[in-house]
Amino acid sequence: SGARPKSKKQPKGSSSTKNDKPPNICAYGDCASVVSTYGLPCKYCERRFCFSHILAEVHGCGDKAAKASRAAYKRDMTSHTRGQGLINPSIAGSEAKRKVVANRLADKIREARDK
């Protein structure tokens, strides 16, 4: 009811998903840079671009890059809630092993303080 669907606009000169250019030419629109020796593939669309057009936001993969960035941020921010057991699997399942390691650490701290 009055709500318009968001249009997926691509930046001017960006190429669509179909690319008729040879693999050694930058995949961005009318760019004719040769990329056989230094061109980089986009990790979202796997097409090769010159250094001027490799940024996802420049050649049309900005939405995919933003989504991946948000997912990575969310994963990084929640990793601390999983607990210490996942950091060192050798002591993850045993309370006794954790106590031994904690005691060793306390001993090392005492030794360092006493020096």
Short mmCIF file of N, CA and C in Angstrom, two decimals, residues 8-76:
data_model
loop_
_atom_site.label_atom_id
_atom_site.label_comp_id
_atom_site.label_asym_id
_atom_site.label_seq_id
_atom_site.Cartn_x
_atom_site.Cartn_y
_atom_site.Cartn_z
N LYS A 8 17.61 -2.17 -6.69
CA LYS A 8 19.02 -2.50 -6.52
C LYS A 8 19.79 -1.76 -7.61
N LYS A 9 20.21 -0.54 -7.27
CA LYS A 9 20.95 0.25 -8.24
C LYS A 9 22.41 -0.14 -8.20
N GLN A 10 23.01 -0.19 -9.36
CA GLN A 10 24.44 -0.42 -9.44
C GLN A 10 25.11 0.90 -9.75
N PRO A 11 26.34 1.09 -9.28
CA PRO A 11 27.04 2.33 -9.58
C PRO A 11 27.21 2.49 -11.08
N LYS A 12 27.29 3.75 -11.51
CA LYS A 12 27.45 4.04 -12.93
C LYS A 12 28.71 3.35 -13.45
N GLY A 13 28.59 2.65 -14.52
CA GLY A 13 29.73 1.98 -15.13
C GLY A 13 29.97 0.59 -14.59
N SER A 14 29.22 0.19 -13.57
CA SER A 14 29.44 -1.15 -13.02
C SER A 14 28.91 -2.18 -13.99
N SER A 15 29.46 -3.35 -13.87
CA SER A 15 29.03 -4.40 -14.78
C SER A 15 27.98 -5.26 -14.10
N SER A 16 27.11 -5.83 -14.88
CA SER A 16 26.09 -6.71 -14.33
C SER A 16 26.73 -8.06 -14.03
N THR A 17 25.93 -9.02 -13.61
CA THR A 17 26.47 -10.33 -13.28
C THR A 17 27.05 -11.02 -14.51
N LYS A 18 26.54 -10.69 -15.68
CA LYS A 18 27.08 -11.26 -16.91
C LYS A 18 28.24 -10.39 -17.36
N ASN A 19 29.36 -11.00 -17.68
CA ASN A 19 30.53 -10.24 -18.09
C ASN A 19 31.05 -10.79 -19.40
N ASP A 20 30.98 -9.98 -20.46
CA ASP A 20 31.41 -10.42 -21.78
C ASP A 20 32.85 -10.03 -22.08
N LYS A 21 33.55 -9.45 -21.12
CA LYS A 21 34.92 -9.02 -21.34
C LYS A 21 35.88 -10.19 -21.21
N PRO A 22 37.02 -10.10 -21.88
CA PRO A 22 38.05 -11.14 -21.70
C PRO A 22 38.54 -11.13 -20.25
N PRO A 23 39.03 -12.25 -19.76
CA PRO A 23 39.44 -12.33 -18.35
C PRO A 23 40.65 -11.47 -17.99
N ASN A 24 41.39 -10.96 -18.99
CA ASN A 24 42.54 -10.13 -18.67
C ASN A 24 42.23 -8.63 -18.71
N ILE A 25 40.96 -8.26 -18.82
CA ILE A 25 40.51 -6.86 -18.82
C ILE A 25 39.63 -6.64 -17.59
N CYS A 26 39.78 -5.48 -16.95
CA CYS A 26 38.98 -5.13 -15.78
C CYS A 26 37.50 -5.31 -16.09
N ALA A 27 36.77 -5.96 -15.20
CA ALA A 27 35.35 -6.28 -15.41
C ALA A 27 34.43 -5.09 -15.20
N TYR A 28 34.95 -3.95 -14.76
CA TYR A 28 34.12 -2.78 -14.47
C TYR A 28 33.75 -2.04 -15.74
N GLY A 29 32.48 -1.93 -16.02
CA GLY A 29 31.92 -1.12 -17.11
C GLY A 29 32.81 -0.93 -18.32
N ASP A 30 33.18 0.33 -18.58
CA ASP A 30 33.96 0.67 -19.76
C ASP A 30 35.46 0.68 -19.50
N CYS A 31 35.90 0.27 -18.33
CA CYS A 31 37.33 0.27 -18.00
C CYS A 31 38.05 -0.73 -18.90
N ALA A 32 39.18 -0.31 -19.44
CA ALA A 32 39.93 -1.18 -20.36
C ALA A 32 41.29 -1.56 -19.79
N SER A 33 41.48 -1.40 -18.48
CA SER A 33 42.76 -1.73 -17.87
C SER A 33 43.04 -3.23 -17.99
N VAL A 34 44.27 -3.54 -18.32
CA VAL A 34 44.69 -4.94 -18.40
C VAL A 34 44.99 -5.41 -16.98
N VAL A 35 44.39 -6.51 -16.58
CA VAL A 35 44.53 -7.00 -15.20
C VAL A 35 45.19 -8.37 -15.13
N SER A 36 45.83 -8.79 -16.21
CA SER A 36 46.40 -10.14 -16.22
C SER A 36 47.54 -10.29 -15.23
N THR A 37 48.29 -9.22 -14.96
CA THR A 37 49.43 -9.34 -14.05
C THR A 37 49.15 -8.82 -12.65
N TYR A 38 48.25 -7.88 -12.50
CA TYR A 38 48.04 -7.30 -11.18
C TYR A 38 46.58 -7.21 -10.74
N GLY A 39 45.66 -7.60 -11.55
CA GLY A 39 44.24 -7.50 -11.20
C GLY A 39 43.88 -8.43 -10.07
N LEU A 40 42.95 -8.01 -9.25
CA LEU A 40 42.52 -8.80 -8.11
C LEU A 40 41.09 -9.30 -8.30
N PRO A 41 40.81 -10.53 -7.91
CA PRO A 41 39.42 -11.01 -7.99
C PRO A 41 38.62 -10.51 -6.79
N CYS A 42 37.38 -10.15 -7.02
CA CYS A 42 36.48 -9.75 -5.93
C CYS A 42 36.09 -11.01 -5.17
N LYS A 43 36.13 -10.96 -3.85
CA LYS A 43 35.77 -12.16 -3.08
C LYS A 43 34.27 -12.39 -3.02
N TYR A 44 33.48 -11.47 -3.55
CA TYR A 44 32.03 -11.64 -3.54
C TYR A 44 31.49 -12.09 -4.90
N CYS A 45 32.03 -11.56 -5.99
CA CYS A 45 31.52 -11.94 -7.32
C CYS A 45 32.56 -12.69 -8.15
N GLU A 46 33.78 -12.76 -7.67
CA GLU A 46 34.88 -13.51 -8.30
C GLU A 46 35.31 -12.98 -9.67
N ARG A 47 34.92 -11.76 -10.01
CA ARG A 47 35.40 -11.15 -11.25
C ARG A 47 36.66 -10.36 -10.95
N ARG A 48 37.52 -10.17 -11.96
CA ARG A 48 38.79 -9.46 -11.78
C ARG A 48 38.62 -7.99 -12.09
N PHE A 49 39.20 -7.16 -11.22
CA PHE A 49 39.13 -5.71 -11.38
C PHE A 49 40.51 -5.10 -11.22
N CYS A 50 40.68 -3.92 -11.81
CA CYS A 50 41.92 -3.18 -11.61
C CYS A 50 41.87 -2.56 -10.20
N PHE A 51 42.97 -1.97 -9.77
CA PHE A 51 43.03 -1.40 -8.42
C PHE A 51 42.02 -0.28 -8.21
N SER A 52 41.65 0.43 -9.26
CA SER A 52 40.68 1.52 -9.13
C SER A 52 39.27 1.01 -8.86
N HIS A 53 38.96 -0.20 -9.28
CA HIS A 53 37.59 -0.70 -9.19
C HIS A 53 37.42 -1.93 -8.31
N ILE A 54 38.45 -2.35 -7.58
CA ILE A 54 38.37 -3.58 -6.79
C ILE A 54 37.48 -3.43 -5.56
N LEU A 55 37.33 -2.23 -5.03
CA LEU A 55 36.47 -2.06 -3.86
C LEU A 55 35.04 -2.49 -4.18
N ALA A 56 34.48 -3.31 -3.30
CA ALA A 56 33.15 -3.86 -3.54
C ALA A 56 32.11 -2.77 -3.75
N GLU A 57 32.22 -1.68 -3.01
CA GLU A 57 31.26 -0.58 -3.13
C GLU A 57 31.36 0.11 -4.48
N VAL A 58 32.52 0.08 -5.10
CA VAL A 58 32.71 0.75 -6.38
C VAL A 58 32.10 -0.05 -7.52
N HIS A 59 32.28 -1.37 -7.52
CA HIS A 59 31.83 -2.15 -8.68
C HIS A 59 30.49 -2.85 -8.50
N GLY A 60 29.80 -2.63 -7.38
CA GLY A 60 28.44 -3.16 -7.26
C GLY A 60 28.24 -4.27 -6.26
N CYS A 61 29.25 -4.65 -5.51
CA CYS A 61 29.10 -5.70 -4.49
C CYS A 61 29.02 -5.11 -3.08
N GLY A 62 28.68 -3.85 -2.98
CA GLY A 62 28.64 -3.16 -1.69
C GLY A 62 27.69 -3.80 -0.70
N ASP A 63 26.52 -4.25 -1.17
CA ASP A 63 25.55 -4.89 -0.27
C ASP A 63 26.10 -6.19 0.30
N LYS A 64 26.76 -6.97 -0.55
CA LYS A 64 27.35 -8.23 -0.08
C LYS A 64 28.47 -7.96 0.92
N ALA A 65 29.29 -6.94 0.66
CA ALA A 65 30.39 -6.60 1.55
C ALA A 65 29.85 -6.12 2.90
N ALA A 66 28.80 -5.31 2.88
CA ALA A 66 28.21 -4.81 4.13
C ALA A 66 27.62 -5.96 4.94
N LYS A 67 26.95 -6.88 4.26
CA LYS A 67 26.36 -8.03 4.95
C LYS A 67 27.45 -8.88 5.59
N ALA A 68 28.54 -9.13 4.86
CA ALA A 68 29.65 -9.92 5.39
C ALA A 68 30.31 -9.22 6.57
N SER A 69 30.43 -7.91 6.49
CA SER A 69 31.03 -7.13 7.57
C SER A 69 30.17 -7.19 8.82
N ARG A 70 28.86 -7.06 8.65
CA ARG A 70 27.97 -7.14 9.82
C ARG A 70 28.03 -8.53 10.45
N ALA A 71 28.09 -9.57 9.63
CA ALA A 71 28.16 -10.93 10.15
C ALA A 71 29.46 -11.15 10.92
N ALA A 72 30.58 -10.63 10.38
CA ALA A 72 31.87 -10.77 11.06
C ALA A 72 31.86 -10.02 12.39
N TYR A 73 31.29 -8.82 12.39
CA TYR A 73 31.21 -8.03 13.62
C TYR A 73 30.38 -8.76 14.67
N LYS A 74 29.25 -9.29 14.25
CA LYS A 74 28.38 -10.01 15.17
C LYS A 74 29.09 -11.24 15.73
N ARG A 75 29.79 -11.96 14.87
CA ARG A 75 30.53 -13.15 15.30
C ARG A 75 31.63 -12.77 16.30
N ASP A 76 32.36 -11.68 16.01
CA ASP A 76 33.44 -11.25 16.90
C ASP A 76 32.90 -10.76 18.24
#
